[in-house]
Short mmCIF file of N, CA and C in Angstrom, two decimals:
data_model
loop_
_atom_site.label_atom_id
_atom_site.label_comp_id
_atom_site.label_asym_id
_atom_site.label_seq_id
_atom_site.Cartn_x
_atom_site.Cartn_y
_atom_site.Cartn_z
N UNK A 1 0.57 -1.28 0.17
CA UNK A 1 -0.01 0.28 -0.33
C UNK A 1 0.85 1.39 0.44
N UNK A 2 1.90 1.25 0.97
CA UNK A 2 2.63 2.33 0.75
C UNK A 2 3.38 2.58 -0.30
N UNK A 3 4.05 1.41 -1.48
CA UNK A 3 4.42 1.63 -2.80
C UNK A 3 3.55 2.16 -3.67
N UNK A 4 2.35 2.35 -3.23
CA UNK A 4 1.56 2.98 -3.99
C UNK A 4 0.94 4.41 -3.91
N UNK A 5 0.92 4.32 -3.00
CA UNK A 5 1.12 6.07 -2.36
C UNK A 5 2.10 6.71 -2.19
N UNK A 6 3.29 6.20 -2.35
CA UNK A 6 4.71 6.75 -1.95
C UNK A 6 4.90 7.82 -2.98
N UNK A 7 4.90 7.35 -4.67
CA UNK A 7 4.76 8.74 -5.40
C UNK A 7 4.02 10.00 -5.40
N UNK A 8 2.70 9.75 -5.01
CA UNK A 8 1.74 10.68 -4.74
C UNK A 8 2.21 11.68 -3.88
N UNK A 9 2.83 10.96 -2.49
CA UNK A 9 3.19 11.84 -1.43
C UNK A 9 4.40 12.49 -1.85
N UNK A 10 5.38 12.19 -2.56
CA UNK A 10 6.53 12.89 -3.52
C UNK A 10 5.83 14.05 -3.85
N UNK A 11 5.07 13.85 -4.77
CA UNK A 11 4.43 14.40 -5.95
C UNK A 11 4.29 16.37 -4.79
N UNK A 12 2.88 15.37 -4.16
CA UNK A 12 1.94 16.32 -3.28
C UNK A 12 3.56 17.19 -2.30
N UNK A 13 4.40 17.03 -1.63
CA UNK A 13 5.13 17.35 -0.59
C UNK A 13 6.01 18.63 -2.08
N UNK A 14 6.62 17.72 -3.02
CA UNK A 14 6.95 18.09 -4.18
C UNK A 14 7.15 19.93 -4.69
N UNK A 15 5.30 19.59 -4.14
CA UNK A 15 4.60 20.85 -5.28
C UNK A 15 4.54 21.65 -4.18
N UNK A 16 3.83 21.35 -3.34
CA UNK A 16 4.53 22.38 -2.17
C UNK A 16 5.26 23.45 -2.00
N UNK A 17 6.39 22.65 -1.79
CA UNK A 17 7.51 23.39 -2.32
C UNK A 17 7.73 23.87 -2.91
N UNK A 18 7.50 23.50 -3.99
CA UNK A 18 7.48 24.14 -5.47
C UNK A 18 6.78 25.33 -5.27
N UNK A 19 5.62 25.39 -4.85
CA UNK A 19 4.76 26.51 -5.16
C UNK A 19 5.22 27.76 -4.16
N UNK A 20 6.27 27.61 -2.94
CA UNK A 20 6.09 28.42 -2.01
C UNK A 20 7.41 28.45 -2.38
N UNK A 21 8.36 27.84 -3.15
CA UNK A 21 9.47 28.33 -3.62
C UNK A 21 9.56 29.36 -5.09
N UNK A 22 8.35 29.03 -5.34
CA UNK A 22 7.92 30.35 -6.75
C UNK A 22 7.36 31.49 -6.40
N UNK A 23 6.07 31.26 -5.18
CA UNK A 23 5.97 32.54 -4.74
C UNK A 23 6.55 33.43 -4.23
N UNK A 24 7.73 32.72 -4.01
CA UNK A 24 8.95 33.57 -2.67
C UNK A 24 9.80 33.83 -3.49
N UNK A 25 10.14 33.58 -4.75
CA UNK A 25 11.47 34.19 -5.81
C UNK A 25 11.32 36.11 -5.63
N UNK A 26 12.26 36.39 -6.00
CA UNK A 26 12.23 37.68 -5.60
C UNK A 26 11.68 38.55 -6.85
N UNK A 27 10.87 39.59 -6.79
CA UNK A 27 10.18 40.03 -7.61
C UNK A 27 11.45 41.05 -8.21
N UNK A 28 12.30 41.30 -8.26
CA UNK A 28 13.36 41.82 -8.49
C UNK A 28 14.87 41.26 -9.74
N UNK A 29 13.99 39.90 -9.05
CA UNK A 29 15.47 38.80 -9.94
C UNK A 29 14.73 38.57 -10.98
N UNK A 30 15.36 38.47 -12.38
CA UNK A 30 15.34 37.90 -13.64
C UNK A 30 14.32 36.66 -13.60
N UNK A 31 13.56 36.41 -14.29
CA UNK A 31 12.71 35.06 -14.01
C UNK A 31 13.75 34.10 -14.58
N UNK A 32 14.63 34.15 -15.62
CA UNK A 32 15.54 33.14 -16.36
C UNK A 32 16.86 33.00 -15.00
N UNK A 33 17.31 33.98 -14.98
CA UNK A 33 18.06 33.71 -14.00
C UNK A 33 17.93 32.74 -12.51
N UNK A 34 16.83 33.34 -11.98
CA UNK A 34 16.19 32.11 -10.76
C UNK A 34 15.63 31.14 -11.43
N UNK A 35 15.61 30.40 -12.84
CA UNK A 35 15.33 29.49 -13.20
C UNK A 35 16.66 29.12 -13.91
N UNK A 36 17.88 29.48 -13.91
CA UNK A 36 19.31 28.77 -14.36
C UNK A 36 19.92 28.40 -12.82
N UNK A 37 19.57 29.22 -12.10
CA UNK A 37 19.72 28.36 -10.72
C UNK A 37 18.94 27.11 -10.51
N UNK A 38 18.28 27.67 -10.23
CA UNK A 38 17.13 26.22 -10.10
C UNK A 38 17.75 25.02 -11.06
N UNK A 39 17.86 25.47 -12.30
CA UNK A 39 18.20 23.77 -12.92
C UNK A 39 19.86 23.38 -12.80
N UNK A 40 20.69 24.23 -12.55
CA UNK A 40 21.76 23.81 -12.28
C UNK A 40 21.76 23.16 -11.04
N UNK A 41 21.21 23.27 -9.99
CA UNK A 41 21.00 22.81 -8.81
C UNK A 41 20.45 21.31 -8.88
N UNK A 42 19.26 21.34 -9.70
CA UNK A 42 18.39 20.09 -10.47
C UNK A 42 19.20 19.04 -11.38
N UNK A 43 20.23 19.77 -11.86
CA UNK A 43 21.08 18.81 -13.04
C UNK A 43 22.08 17.94 -11.98
N UNK A 44 22.45 18.96 -10.85
CA UNK A 44 23.74 18.09 -10.25
C UNK A 44 23.33 17.35 -9.02
N UNK A 45 21.82 17.50 -8.77
CA UNK A 45 21.48 16.82 -8.07
C UNK A 45 21.19 15.01 -9.01
N UNK A 46 20.15 15.35 -10.24
CA UNK A 46 20.09 14.25 -11.16
C UNK A 46 21.67 13.54 -11.26
N UNK A 47 22.16 14.31 -11.53
CA UNK A 47 23.62 13.58 -12.54
C UNK A 47 23.56 13.00 -11.57
N UNK A 48 23.90 13.24 -9.99
CA UNK A 48 24.34 12.15 -9.02
C UNK A 48 23.30 11.26 -8.61
N UNK A 49 22.21 11.57 -8.74
CA UNK A 49 21.16 10.26 -8.52
C UNK A 49 21.45 9.61 -9.76
N UNK A 50 21.82 9.61 -11.07
CA UNK A 50 21.87 8.89 -11.92
C UNK A 50 23.00 7.98 -11.61
N UNK A 51 23.98 8.58 -11.34
CA UNK A 51 25.47 8.04 -10.99
C UNK A 51 25.11 6.45 -9.93
N UNK A 52 24.26 6.86 -8.85
CA UNK A 52 24.32 6.17 -8.23
C UNK A 52 23.20 4.72 -8.71
N UNK A 53 22.18 5.79 -9.43
CA UNK A 53 20.97 4.56 -9.86
C UNK A 53 21.22 3.59 -11.08
N UNK A 54 22.57 3.73 -11.70
CA UNK A 54 22.95 3.24 -12.66
C UNK A 54 24.06 2.25 -12.43
N UNK A 55 23.45 1.29 -12.09
CA UNK A 55 24.18 -0.16 -11.51
C UNK A 55 24.81 -0.79 -12.47
N UNK A 56 24.22 -1.29 -13.44
CA UNK A 56 24.91 -2.43 -14.70
C UNK A 56 24.86 -1.94 -16.25
N UNK A 57 24.78 -0.50 -16.17
CA UNK A 57 25.12 -0.09 -17.00
C UNK A 57 25.57 1.03 -17.17
N UNK A 58 26.59 1.73 -18.10
CA UNK A 58 27.67 3.02 -18.07
C UNK A 58 26.30 3.75 -18.38
N UNK A 59 27.03 5.01 -17.99
CA UNK A 59 25.89 6.62 -18.14
C UNK A 59 25.99 6.85 -19.65
N UNK A 60 27.24 6.34 -20.77
CA UNK A 60 26.31 6.39 -22.09
C UNK A 60 25.79 5.73 -22.68
N UNK A 61 25.24 4.67 -21.68
CA UNK A 61 24.05 3.38 -22.32
C UNK A 61 22.96 3.69 -21.89
N UNK A 62 22.85 4.56 -20.88
CA UNK A 62 21.25 5.15 -19.97
C UNK A 62 20.93 6.31 -21.00
N UNK A 63 21.60 7.17 -21.41
CA UNK A 63 21.58 8.27 -22.23
C UNK A 63 21.22 7.90 -23.74
N UNK A 64 21.58 6.69 -23.79
CA UNK A 64 21.15 6.16 -25.60
C UNK A 64 19.91 5.72 -25.03
N UNK A 65 19.04 5.58 -24.18
CA UNK A 65 17.87 5.30 -23.69
C UNK A 65 16.63 6.35 -23.78
N UNK A 66 16.91 7.34 -23.68
CA UNK A 66 16.39 8.39 -23.46
C UNK A 66 15.42 8.97 -25.09
N UNK A 67 14.24 8.96 -25.48
CA UNK A 67 13.95 9.46 -26.48
C UNK A 67 13.19 10.91 -26.67
N UNK A 68 12.56 11.68 -27.38
CA UNK A 68 12.16 12.83 -27.63
C UNK A 68 11.24 13.11 -26.28
N UNK A 69 10.44 12.57 -25.87
CA UNK A 69 10.12 13.03 -24.66
C UNK A 69 10.51 14.01 -23.30
N UNK A 70 12.38 13.79 -23.32
CA UNK A 70 12.82 14.49 -22.19
C UNK A 70 13.06 15.40 -22.94
N UNK A 71 13.15 15.46 -23.66
CA UNK A 71 13.06 17.02 -24.89
C UNK A 71 12.38 18.15 -24.41
N UNK A 72 11.02 17.44 -24.79
CA UNK A 72 9.81 18.12 -24.77
C UNK A 72 9.60 18.47 -23.57
N UNK A 73 9.66 17.40 -22.30
CA UNK A 73 9.64 17.63 -20.97
C UNK A 73 10.42 18.84 -20.19
N UNK A 74 11.70 19.01 -21.03
CA UNK A 74 12.26 20.25 -20.37
C UNK A 74 11.69 21.21 -20.84
N UNK A 75 11.04 21.46 -22.24
CA UNK A 75 10.61 22.54 -22.58
C UNK A 75 9.50 23.02 -21.88
N UNK A 76 8.77 22.02 -21.39
CA UNK A 76 7.31 22.49 -21.37
C UNK A 76 7.75 22.78 -19.42
N UNK A 77 8.45 22.24 -19.06
CA UNK A 77 8.92 22.40 -17.32
C UNK A 77 9.56 24.05 -17.49
N UNK A 78 10.10 24.39 -18.46
CA UNK A 78 10.58 26.15 -18.21
C UNK A 78 9.23 26.94 -18.21
N UNK A 79 8.26 26.46 -18.91
CA UNK A 79 7.06 26.98 -19.56
C UNK A 79 6.06 26.79 -18.15
N UNK A 80 6.38 26.12 -17.60
CA UNK A 80 5.47 25.60 -16.29
C UNK A 80 5.69 26.53 -14.88
N UNK A 81 7.62 26.52 -15.36
CA UNK A 81 7.99 27.54 -13.98
C UNK A 81 8.07 29.03 -14.28
N UNK A 82 8.35 29.22 -15.32
CA UNK A 82 8.22 30.60 -15.85
C UNK A 82 6.73 30.95 -15.53
N UNK A 83 5.51 30.42 -16.04
CA UNK A 83 3.98 30.57 -16.15
C UNK A 83 4.00 30.92 -14.95
N UNK A 84 4.03 29.78 -13.43
CA UNK A 84 3.55 30.23 -12.06
C UNK A 84 4.40 31.16 -11.41
N UNK A 85 6.19 31.43 -11.96
CA UNK A 85 6.83 32.60 -11.03
C UNK A 85 5.71 34.16 -11.85
N UNK A 86 5.39 34.27 -12.78
CA UNK A 86 5.00 35.12 -13.29
C UNK A 86 3.32 35.29 -13.13
N UNK A 87 2.57 34.30 -12.62
CA UNK A 87 1.37 34.44 -12.13
C UNK A 87 1.30 35.08 -10.66
N UNK A 88 2.54 34.36 -9.84
CA UNK A 88 2.39 35.17 -8.39
C UNK A 88 3.10 36.69 -8.71
N UNK A 89 3.90 36.70 -9.64
CA UNK A 89 4.21 38.54 -9.72
C UNK A 89 3.08 39.08 -10.21
N UNK A 90 2.06 38.83 -10.83
CA UNK A 90 0.88 39.43 -11.10
C UNK A 90 0.05 39.65 -10.35
N UNK A 91 -0.01 38.79 -9.31
CA UNK A 91 -0.74 38.68 -8.15
C UNK A 91 -1.72 37.73 -7.69
N UNK A 92 -1.47 36.70 -8.26
CA UNK A 92 -2.37 35.45 -8.00
C UNK A 92 -2.27 35.29 -6.93
N UNK A 93 -2.99 34.56 -5.51
CA UNK A 93 -2.92 33.84 -4.71
C UNK A 93 -2.32 32.66 -4.73
N UNK A 94 -1.45 32.34 -3.54
CA UNK A 94 -0.90 30.72 -3.48
C UNK A 94 -2.03 29.95 -3.37
N UNK A 95 -3.09 30.25 -2.62
CA UNK A 95 -4.28 29.50 -2.48
C UNK A 95 -4.97 29.02 -3.57
N UNK A 96 -4.81 29.94 -4.46
CA UNK A 96 -6.29 29.82 -6.03
C UNK A 96 -5.21 29.57 -7.40
N UNK A 97 -4.54 30.21 -7.50
CA UNK A 97 -3.37 29.42 -8.61
C UNK A 97 -3.58 27.93 -8.87
N UNK A 98 -2.72 27.52 -7.77
CA UNK A 98 -2.33 26.16 -8.41
C UNK A 98 -3.64 25.56 -9.03
N UNK A 99 -4.86 25.35 -7.56
CA UNK A 99 -6.18 25.14 -7.66
C UNK A 99 -6.84 25.42 -9.19
N UNK A 100 -6.66 26.50 -9.88
CA UNK A 100 -7.31 26.67 -10.89
C UNK A 100 -6.68 25.68 -11.61
N UNK A 101 -5.05 25.75 -12.28
CA UNK A 101 -4.62 25.57 -13.32
C UNK A 101 -4.55 24.17 -12.56
N UNK A 102 -4.65 23.36 -11.56
CA UNK A 102 -4.81 21.53 -11.55
C UNK A 102 -6.05 21.26 -12.17
N UNK A 103 -7.06 22.08 -11.86
CA UNK A 103 -8.68 21.65 -12.22
C UNK A 103 -8.59 22.13 -13.83
N UNK A 104 -8.17 22.76 -14.27
CA UNK A 104 -7.97 23.10 -15.90
C UNK A 104 -7.01 21.73 -16.81
N UNK A 105 -5.96 21.51 -15.74
CA UNK A 105 -5.20 20.77 -16.45
C UNK A 105 -5.86 19.29 -16.41
N UNK A 106 -6.40 19.01 -15.03
CA UNK A 106 -7.12 17.86 -15.21
C UNK A 106 -8.39 17.73 -16.21
N UNK A 107 -8.78 18.53 -16.18
CA UNK A 107 -9.81 18.41 -17.79
C UNK A 107 -9.04 18.20 -18.62
N UNK A 108 -8.35 18.85 -19.38
CA UNK A 108 -7.70 18.96 -20.48
C UNK A 108 -6.90 17.35 -20.44
N UNK A 109 -6.38 16.73 -19.59
CA UNK A 109 -5.78 15.66 -19.42
C UNK A 109 -6.88 14.79 -19.77
N UNK A 110 -7.97 14.99 -18.90
CA UNK A 110 -8.90 13.85 -19.40
C UNK A 110 -9.32 13.57 -20.80
N UNK A 111 -9.32 15.04 -21.20
CA UNK A 111 -10.11 15.16 -22.56
C UNK A 111 -8.52 14.02 -23.50
N UNK A 112 -7.72 14.57 -23.00
CA UNK A 112 -6.25 13.94 -23.83
C UNK A 112 -6.36 12.76 -23.81
N UNK A 113 -6.72 11.96 -22.66
CA UNK A 113 -6.38 10.61 -21.97
C UNK A 113 -7.75 9.85 -22.96
N UNK A 114 -8.72 10.39 -23.44
CA UNK A 114 -9.76 10.23 -23.99
C UNK A 114 -9.77 9.84 -25.79
N UNK A 115 -9.01 11.33 -26.29
CA UNK A 115 -8.72 11.67 -27.73
C UNK A 115 -7.66 11.00 -28.31
N UNK A 116 -6.65 10.80 -27.42
CA UNK A 116 -5.33 10.49 -27.83
C UNK A 116 -4.81 8.74 -27.49
N UNK A 117 -5.46 8.59 -25.66
CA UNK A 117 -5.22 7.28 -25.47
C UNK A 117 -6.25 6.66 -25.26
N UNK A 118 -7.29 6.76 -26.13
CA UNK A 118 -8.66 5.96 -25.83
C UNK A 118 -9.22 5.24 -24.86
N UNK A 119 -8.63 6.61 -23.74
CA UNK A 119 -9.34 5.76 -22.26
C UNK A 119 -11.12 6.01 -22.70
N UNK A 120 -11.30 5.87 -21.29
CA UNK A 120 -13.09 5.98 -21.42
C UNK A 120 -13.34 6.99 -20.26
N UNK A 121 -14.42 7.84 -20.81
CA UNK A 121 -14.46 8.54 -19.76
C UNK A 121 -16.02 8.04 -19.13
N UNK A 122 -15.88 7.69 -17.47
CA UNK A 122 -17.16 7.03 -17.08
C UNK A 122 -18.18 8.17 -16.56
N UNK A 123 -19.46 8.06 -16.12
CA UNK A 123 -20.70 9.13 -15.50
C UNK A 123 -19.52 10.21 -14.53
N UNK A 124 -19.21 9.66 -13.51
CA UNK A 124 -18.41 10.02 -12.16
C UNK A 124 -17.39 11.17 -12.75
N UNK A 125 -16.90 10.75 -13.70
CA UNK A 125 -15.56 11.57 -14.54
C UNK A 125 -16.18 13.12 -15.08
N UNK A 126 -17.34 13.00 -16.07
CA UNK A 126 -18.34 13.59 -16.14
C UNK A 126 -18.64 14.76 -15.39
N UNK A 127 -19.66 14.12 -14.91
CA UNK A 127 -19.81 14.93 -13.72
C UNK A 127 -18.48 15.60 -12.39
N UNK A 128 -17.88 15.02 -12.25
CA UNK A 128 -16.93 15.41 -11.87
C UNK A 128 -16.17 16.95 -12.69
N UNK A 129 -15.99 16.95 -14.18
CA UNK A 129 -15.50 17.55 -15.22
C UNK A 129 -16.83 19.54 -14.91
N UNK A 130 -18.04 18.79 -14.57
CA UNK A 130 -18.97 19.55 -14.32
C UNK A 130 -18.57 20.81 -13.22
N UNK A 131 -18.98 19.44 -12.36
CA UNK A 131 -18.34 20.13 -10.79
C UNK A 131 -16.61 21.21 -10.92
N UNK A 132 -16.05 20.78 -11.57
CA UNK A 132 -14.93 21.42 -11.48
C UNK A 132 -15.24 22.85 -12.27
N UNK A 133 -16.17 22.83 -13.47
CA UNK A 133 -16.10 23.82 -14.21
C UNK A 133 -16.70 24.65 -13.22
N UNK A 134 -18.16 24.06 -12.53
CA UNK A 134 -18.51 25.24 -11.33
C UNK A 134 -17.64 25.59 -10.04
N UNK A 135 -16.55 24.90 -9.92
CA UNK A 135 -15.94 25.27 -8.75
C UNK A 135 -15.04 26.62 -9.19
N UNK A 136 -14.35 26.41 -10.43
CA UNK A 136 -14.01 27.79 -11.35
C UNK A 136 -14.51 28.69 -11.49
N UNK A 137 -15.76 28.94 -11.94
CA UNK A 137 -16.60 29.57 -11.77
C UNK A 137 -16.93 30.36 -10.46
N UNK A 138 -16.87 29.63 -9.53
CA UNK A 138 -17.37 30.57 -8.04
C UNK A 138 -15.90 30.61 -7.59
N UNK A 139 -14.73 29.96 -7.70
CA UNK A 139 -13.46 30.94 -7.07
C UNK A 139 -13.14 31.84 -7.61
N UNK A 140 -13.71 32.28 -8.95
CA UNK A 140 -13.07 33.65 -9.66
C UNK A 140 -13.86 34.86 -9.38
N UNK A 141 -15.23 34.26 -9.37
CA UNK A 141 -16.25 35.44 -8.97
C UNK A 141 -15.79 36.20 -7.76
N UNK A 142 -16.06 37.50 -8.39
CA UNK A 142 -15.91 38.39 -7.42
C UNK A 142 -17.01 39.31 -6.79
#
């Protein structure tokens, strides 16, 4: 059971620190300078973990198995982090910004799952989308 929920715990904890850090990024710092530091730290830690985790293969062999998705993911992460930093700088509340983005993302990924991966939408998921849209309406209502 723990192995099932452990990745979710990591995501939730990491996301919590991610948003606190994004919201706390200096208003005066260049966003891309901040992201450069972020990615330098991430690259160093990731490389050390790669060396520890690569037991039976050389690092070169490990990199040969990487496909296009890693490159697109890198571009997407830059957009994600830059977008959140900018959203917080223009005044979005930390309690609302991530919620709106997550709800919208969930709806989009549900549609991607249906259209690209041929997943089935249940009645409960459809009802969930309706409630999410109603929630977005009420959250943004002034």
